[in-house]
Amino acid sequence: MDIHDLLDHCDWAEAAAAISLYENISKIPSPANRDLPLHVSLRNKAPTSLLMTLIESYPEAVDLPSSSSNEFPLSLALQHLDDPPSDLLLRLATPASSKGVSSF
């Protein structure tokens, strides 16, 4: 399974292990829709610890909109997570992401 399959199947432990083993795995877009692992994880309500690990491994992802919905990670978190912790929201809040949807 690739990282996106693990995330789609909510296999959080295996996804976390893959992220720790493979340096650039957080940068690999989904073959299905070109979304990054951070976008997929937010939509699938991944645990905060996994989301923070993804952000740490690819910090630039917080400024990249989802290819499938054109939404920034901050917007995805607010839509899909049931009570996102403030430390996660602070990591996702950037000048670009405060717009909600990319104009590109």
Short mmCIF file of N, CA and C in Angstrom, two decimals:
data_model
loop_
_atom_site.label_atom_id
_atom_site.label_comp_id
_atom_site.label_asym_id
_atom_site.label_seq_id
_atom_site.Cartn_x
_atom_site.Cartn_y
_atom_site.Cartn_z
N MET A 1 0.84 -1.20 0.00
CA MET A 1 0.00 0.00 0.00
C MET A 1 0.88 1.25 0.00
N ASP A 2 0.41 2.26 -0.71
CA ASP A 2 1.13 3.53 -0.65
C ASP A 2 0.53 4.39 0.46
N ILE A 3 1.14 5.53 0.70
CA ILE A 3 0.72 6.39 1.81
C ILE A 3 -0.75 6.80 1.68
N HIS A 4 -1.19 7.06 0.46
CA HIS A 4 -2.57 7.51 0.26
C HIS A 4 -3.56 6.40 0.56
N ASP A 5 -3.21 5.16 0.22
CA ASP A 5 -4.08 4.03 0.58
C ASP A 5 -4.18 3.90 2.10
N LEU A 6 -3.05 4.03 2.77
CA LEU A 6 -3.06 3.94 4.23
C LEU A 6 -3.95 5.01 4.84
N LEU A 7 -3.85 6.22 4.31
CA LEU A 7 -4.65 7.32 4.83
C LEU A 7 -6.12 7.16 4.49
N ASP A 8 -6.41 6.69 3.28
CA ASP A 8 -7.80 6.47 2.88
C ASP A 8 -8.46 5.38 3.72
N HIS A 9 -7.66 4.40 4.16
CA HIS A 9 -8.18 3.32 4.99
C HIS A 9 -8.03 3.62 6.50
N CYS A 10 -7.63 4.84 6.81
CA CYS A 10 -7.48 5.29 8.20
C CYS A 10 -6.57 4.38 9.01
N ASP A 11 -5.54 3.89 8.37
CA ASP A 11 -4.54 3.06 9.03
C ASP A 11 -3.45 4.00 9.58
N TRP A 12 -3.79 4.67 10.65
CA TRP A 12 -2.95 5.75 11.19
C TRP A 12 -1.59 5.25 11.65
N ALA A 13 -1.53 4.10 12.28
CA ALA A 13 -0.25 3.59 12.79
C ALA A 13 0.71 3.29 11.64
N GLU A 14 0.21 2.63 10.61
CA GLU A 14 1.06 2.31 9.45
C GLU A 14 1.47 3.59 8.71
N ALA A 15 0.56 4.53 8.60
CA ALA A 15 0.88 5.80 7.94
C ALA A 15 1.97 6.54 8.70
N ALA A 16 1.86 6.57 10.02
CA ALA A 16 2.89 7.23 10.84
C ALA A 16 4.23 6.54 10.68
N ALA A 17 4.22 5.22 10.62
CA ALA A 17 5.47 4.47 10.43
C ALA A 17 6.08 4.79 9.07
N ALA A 18 5.26 4.86 8.04
CA ALA A 18 5.77 5.17 6.70
C ALA A 18 6.37 6.57 6.65
N ILE A 19 5.71 7.51 7.30
CA ILE A 19 6.23 8.89 7.31
C ILE A 19 7.57 8.96 8.01
N SER A 20 7.73 8.20 9.09
CA SER A 20 9.00 8.22 9.81
C SER A 20 10.11 7.50 9.04
N LEU A 21 9.73 6.55 8.20
CA LEU A 21 10.74 5.78 7.44
C LEU A 21 11.18 6.45 6.15
N TYR A 22 10.25 7.10 5.48
CA TYR A 22 10.52 7.66 4.15
C TYR A 22 10.47 9.17 4.19
N GLU A 23 11.61 9.78 4.00
CA GLU A 23 11.80 11.22 4.18
C GLU A 23 10.84 12.08 3.36
N ASN A 24 10.59 11.75 2.12
CA ASN A 24 9.81 12.61 1.23
C ASN A 24 8.38 12.13 1.00
N ILE A 25 7.92 11.18 1.76
CA ILE A 25 6.60 10.60 1.52
C ILE A 25 5.47 11.63 1.67
N SER A 26 5.68 12.63 2.50
CA SER A 26 4.65 13.66 2.71
C SER A 26 4.51 14.60 1.52
N LYS A 27 5.45 14.52 0.60
CA LYS A 27 5.42 15.38 -0.58
C LYS A 27 4.81 14.71 -1.80
N ILE A 28 4.43 13.45 -1.67
CA ILE A 28 3.95 12.68 -2.82
C ILE A 28 2.46 12.91 -3.01
N PRO A 29 2.07 13.48 -4.15
CA PRO A 29 0.64 13.68 -4.39
C PRO A 29 -0.06 12.36 -4.71
N SER A 30 -1.33 12.33 -4.42
CA SER A 30 -2.14 11.15 -4.70
C SER A 30 -2.24 10.94 -6.21
N PRO A 31 -2.07 9.70 -6.67
CA PRO A 31 -2.24 9.44 -8.10
C PRO A 31 -3.68 9.67 -8.56
N ALA A 32 -4.62 9.56 -7.65
CA ALA A 32 -6.04 9.70 -8.02
C ALA A 32 -6.45 11.15 -8.24
N ASN A 33 -6.04 12.05 -7.33
CA ASN A 33 -6.53 13.43 -7.43
C ASN A 33 -5.45 14.49 -7.20
N ARG A 34 -4.22 14.07 -7.03
CA ARG A 34 -3.07 14.97 -6.86
C ARG A 34 -3.04 15.67 -5.50
N ASP A 35 -3.88 15.27 -4.55
CA ASP A 35 -3.84 15.84 -3.20
C ASP A 35 -2.63 15.30 -2.43
N LEU A 36 -2.12 16.12 -1.57
CA LEU A 36 -1.01 15.71 -0.70
C LEU A 36 -1.53 14.90 0.48
N PRO A 37 -0.65 14.14 1.13
CA PRO A 37 -1.07 13.38 2.31
C PRO A 37 -1.74 14.24 3.39
N LEU A 38 -1.30 15.48 3.55
CA LEU A 38 -1.93 16.34 4.56
C LEU A 38 -3.40 16.58 4.22
N HIS A 39 -3.72 16.84 2.96
CA HIS A 39 -5.10 17.08 2.54
C HIS A 39 -5.95 15.83 2.78
N VAL A 40 -5.43 14.68 2.38
CA VAL A 40 -6.15 13.42 2.55
C VAL A 40 -6.39 13.15 4.04
N SER A 41 -5.38 13.38 4.85
CA SER A 41 -5.48 13.13 6.29
C SER A 41 -6.51 14.03 6.95
N LEU A 42 -6.56 15.27 6.55
CA LEU A 42 -7.55 16.19 7.11
C LEU A 42 -8.96 15.76 6.75
N ARG A 43 -9.17 15.38 5.50
CA ARG A 43 -10.51 14.94 5.08
C ARG A 43 -10.95 13.67 5.82
N ASN A 44 -9.98 12.83 6.15
CA ASN A 44 -10.29 11.56 6.81
C ASN A 44 -10.20 11.63 8.33
N LYS A 45 -10.10 12.85 8.86
CA LYS A 45 -10.12 13.07 10.31
C LYS A 45 -9.01 12.31 11.04
N ALA A 46 -7.81 12.42 10.51
CA ALA A 46 -6.65 11.76 11.13
C ALA A 46 -6.40 12.34 12.51
N PRO A 47 -5.75 11.57 13.37
CA PRO A 47 -5.40 12.08 14.70
C PRO A 47 -4.45 13.28 14.58
N THR A 48 -4.56 14.15 15.55
CA THR A 48 -3.72 15.35 15.56
C THR A 48 -2.24 15.00 15.49
N SER A 49 -1.83 13.95 16.18
CA SER A 49 -0.41 13.59 16.17
C SER A 49 0.08 13.28 14.77
N LEU A 50 -0.73 12.61 13.96
CA LEU A 50 -0.33 12.31 12.58
C LEU A 50 -0.31 13.58 11.75
N LEU A 51 -1.31 14.42 11.93
CA LEU A 51 -1.34 15.69 11.20
C LEU A 51 -0.11 16.54 11.51
N MET A 52 0.26 16.61 12.77
CA MET A 52 1.44 17.39 13.16
C MET A 52 2.71 16.78 12.57
N THR A 53 2.78 15.45 12.51
CA THR A 53 3.93 14.78 11.91
C THR A 53 4.03 15.11 10.43
N LEU A 54 2.90 15.11 9.74
CA LEU A 54 2.90 15.48 8.32
C LEU A 54 3.36 16.92 8.12
N ILE A 55 2.89 17.81 8.98
CA ILE A 55 3.30 19.23 8.87
C ILE A 55 4.79 19.37 9.14
N GLU A 56 5.29 18.67 10.14
CA GLU A 56 6.72 18.75 10.45
C GLU A 56 7.57 18.20 9.31
N SER A 57 7.08 17.16 8.64
CA SER A 57 7.88 16.55 7.58
C SER A 57 7.79 17.34 6.27
N TYR A 58 6.75 18.13 6.09
CA TYR A 58 6.60 18.95 4.88
C TYR A 58 5.85 20.24 5.24
N PRO A 59 6.53 21.17 5.91
CA PRO A 59 5.87 22.40 6.38
C PRO A 59 5.23 23.23 5.27
N GLU A 60 5.79 23.18 4.08
CA GLU A 60 5.25 23.97 2.98
C GLU A 60 3.85 23.53 2.57
N ALA A 61 3.46 22.33 2.96
CA ALA A 61 2.13 21.82 2.58
C ALA A 61 1.00 22.68 3.13
N VAL A 62 1.23 23.37 4.24
CA VAL A 62 0.16 24.20 4.81
C VAL A 62 -0.21 25.37 3.90
N ASP A 63 0.68 25.73 2.99
CA ASP A 63 0.43 26.82 2.05
C ASP A 63 -0.03 26.35 0.68
N LEU A 64 -0.24 25.04 0.54
CA LEU A 64 -0.63 24.50 -0.76
C LEU A 64 -2.09 24.06 -0.73
N PRO A 65 -2.90 24.58 -1.64
CA PRO A 65 -4.30 24.15 -1.68
C PRO A 65 -4.43 22.73 -2.20
N SER A 66 -5.49 22.10 -1.82
CA SER A 66 -5.83 20.77 -2.32
C SER A 66 -6.08 20.86 -3.82
N SER A 67 -5.56 19.90 -4.55
CA SER A 67 -5.81 19.88 -6.00
C SER A 67 -7.25 19.55 -6.33
N SER A 68 -7.88 18.72 -5.50
CA SER A 68 -9.24 18.30 -5.81
C SER A 68 -10.31 19.33 -5.44
N SER A 69 -10.09 20.09 -4.37
CA SER A 69 -11.11 21.05 -3.93
C SER A 69 -10.62 22.49 -3.92
N ASN A 70 -9.33 22.69 -4.15
CA ASN A 70 -8.73 24.02 -4.17
C ASN A 70 -8.79 24.72 -2.81
N GLU A 71 -8.88 23.93 -1.73
CA GLU A 71 -8.95 24.49 -0.38
C GLU A 71 -7.61 24.29 0.34
N PHE A 72 -7.27 25.26 1.15
CA PHE A 72 -6.06 25.16 1.96
C PHE A 72 -6.30 24.22 3.14
N PRO A 73 -5.23 23.66 3.69
CA PRO A 73 -5.38 22.77 4.84
C PRO A 73 -6.16 23.38 6.01
N LEU A 74 -6.00 24.65 6.28
CA LEU A 74 -6.75 25.27 7.37
C LEU A 74 -8.26 25.14 7.13
N SER A 75 -8.69 25.41 5.93
CA SER A 75 -10.11 25.29 5.60
C SER A 75 -10.58 23.84 5.73
N LEU A 76 -9.76 22.90 5.28
CA LEU A 76 -10.10 21.48 5.40
C LEU A 76 -10.23 21.07 6.87
N ALA A 77 -9.33 21.56 7.70
CA ALA A 77 -9.38 21.23 9.13
C ALA A 77 -10.66 21.75 9.75
N LEU A 78 -11.03 22.97 9.43
CA LEU A 78 -12.23 23.56 10.00
C LEU A 78 -13.49 22.85 9.53
N GLN A 79 -13.47 22.32 8.32
CA GLN A 79 -14.63 21.61 7.78
C GLN A 79 -14.76 20.18 8.29
N HIS A 80 -13.63 19.48 8.41
CA HIS A 80 -13.67 18.03 8.62
C HIS A 80 -13.33 17.56 10.03
N LEU A 81 -12.60 18.32 10.79
CA LEU A 81 -12.22 17.87 12.13
C LEU A 81 -13.25 18.33 13.14
N ASP A 82 -13.59 17.45 14.06
CA ASP A 82 -14.65 17.74 15.01
C ASP A 82 -14.26 18.73 16.09
N ASP A 83 -13.15 18.85 16.52
CA ASP A 83 -12.76 19.87 17.49
C ASP A 83 -11.26 20.05 17.35
N PRO A 84 -10.85 20.69 16.26
CA PRO A 84 -9.41 20.79 16.02
C PRO A 84 -8.71 21.56 17.13
N PRO A 85 -7.63 21.02 17.66
CA PRO A 85 -6.91 21.71 18.73
C PRO A 85 -6.27 23.00 18.22
N SER A 86 -6.17 23.96 19.11
CA SER A 86 -5.64 25.26 18.71
C SER A 86 -4.20 25.19 18.21
N ASP A 87 -3.38 24.27 18.76
CA ASP A 87 -2.00 24.19 18.28
C ASP A 87 -1.95 23.73 16.83
N LEU A 88 -2.87 22.87 16.43
CA LEU A 88 -2.94 22.45 15.02
C LEU A 88 -3.40 23.61 14.15
N LEU A 89 -4.44 24.30 14.58
CA LEU A 89 -4.94 25.44 13.80
C LEU A 89 -3.88 26.52 13.63
N LEU A 90 -3.12 26.75 14.68
CA LEU A 90 -2.05 27.75 14.59
C LEU A 90 -0.98 27.34 13.58
N ARG A 91 -0.69 26.05 13.49
CA ARG A 91 0.29 25.57 12.50
C ARG A 91 -0.24 25.69 11.08
N LEU A 92 -1.56 25.56 10.92
CA LEU A 92 -2.17 25.63 9.60
C LEU A 92 -2.47 27.05 9.15
N ALA A 93 -2.54 27.98 10.09
CA ALA A 93 -2.88 29.36 9.76
C ALA A 93 -1.67 30.11 9.22
N THR A 94 -1.75 30.47 7.97
CA THR A 94 -0.70 31.26 7.32
C THR A 94 -1.39 32.36 6.52
N PRO A 95 -0.65 33.36 6.07
CA PRO A 95 -1.29 34.40 5.26
C PRO A 95 -2.02 33.84 4.03
N ALA A 96 -1.43 32.87 3.38
CA ALA A 96 -2.08 32.28 2.20
C ALA A 96 -3.32 31.50 2.58
N SER A 97 -3.22 30.71 3.65
CA SER A 97 -4.33 29.84 4.02
C SER A 97 -5.52 30.60 4.60
N SER A 98 -5.30 31.81 5.07
CA SER A 98 -6.40 32.57 5.66
C SER A 98 -7.44 32.97 4.62
N LYS A 99 -7.10 32.82 3.35
CA LYS A 99 -8.05 33.14 2.28
C LYS A 99 -9.09 32.03 2.09
N GLY A 100 -8.78 30.81 2.57
CA GLY A 100 -9.74 29.71 2.49
C GLY A 100 -9.66 28.91 1.22
N VAL A 101 -9.80 29.55 0.07
CA VAL A 101 -9.76 28.86 -1.22
C VAL A 101 -8.76 29.59 -2.10
N SER A 102 -7.96 28.81 -2.79
CA SER A 102 -6.94 29.40 -3.66
C SER A 102 -7.59 30.03 -4.88
N SER A 103 -7.01 31.10 -5.35
CA SER A 103 -7.51 31.74 -6.56
C SER A 103 -6.90 31.15 -7.82
N PHE A 104 -6.04 30.15 -7.64
CA PHE A 104 -5.38 29.54 -8.80
C PHE A 104 -6.06 28.28 -9.22
#
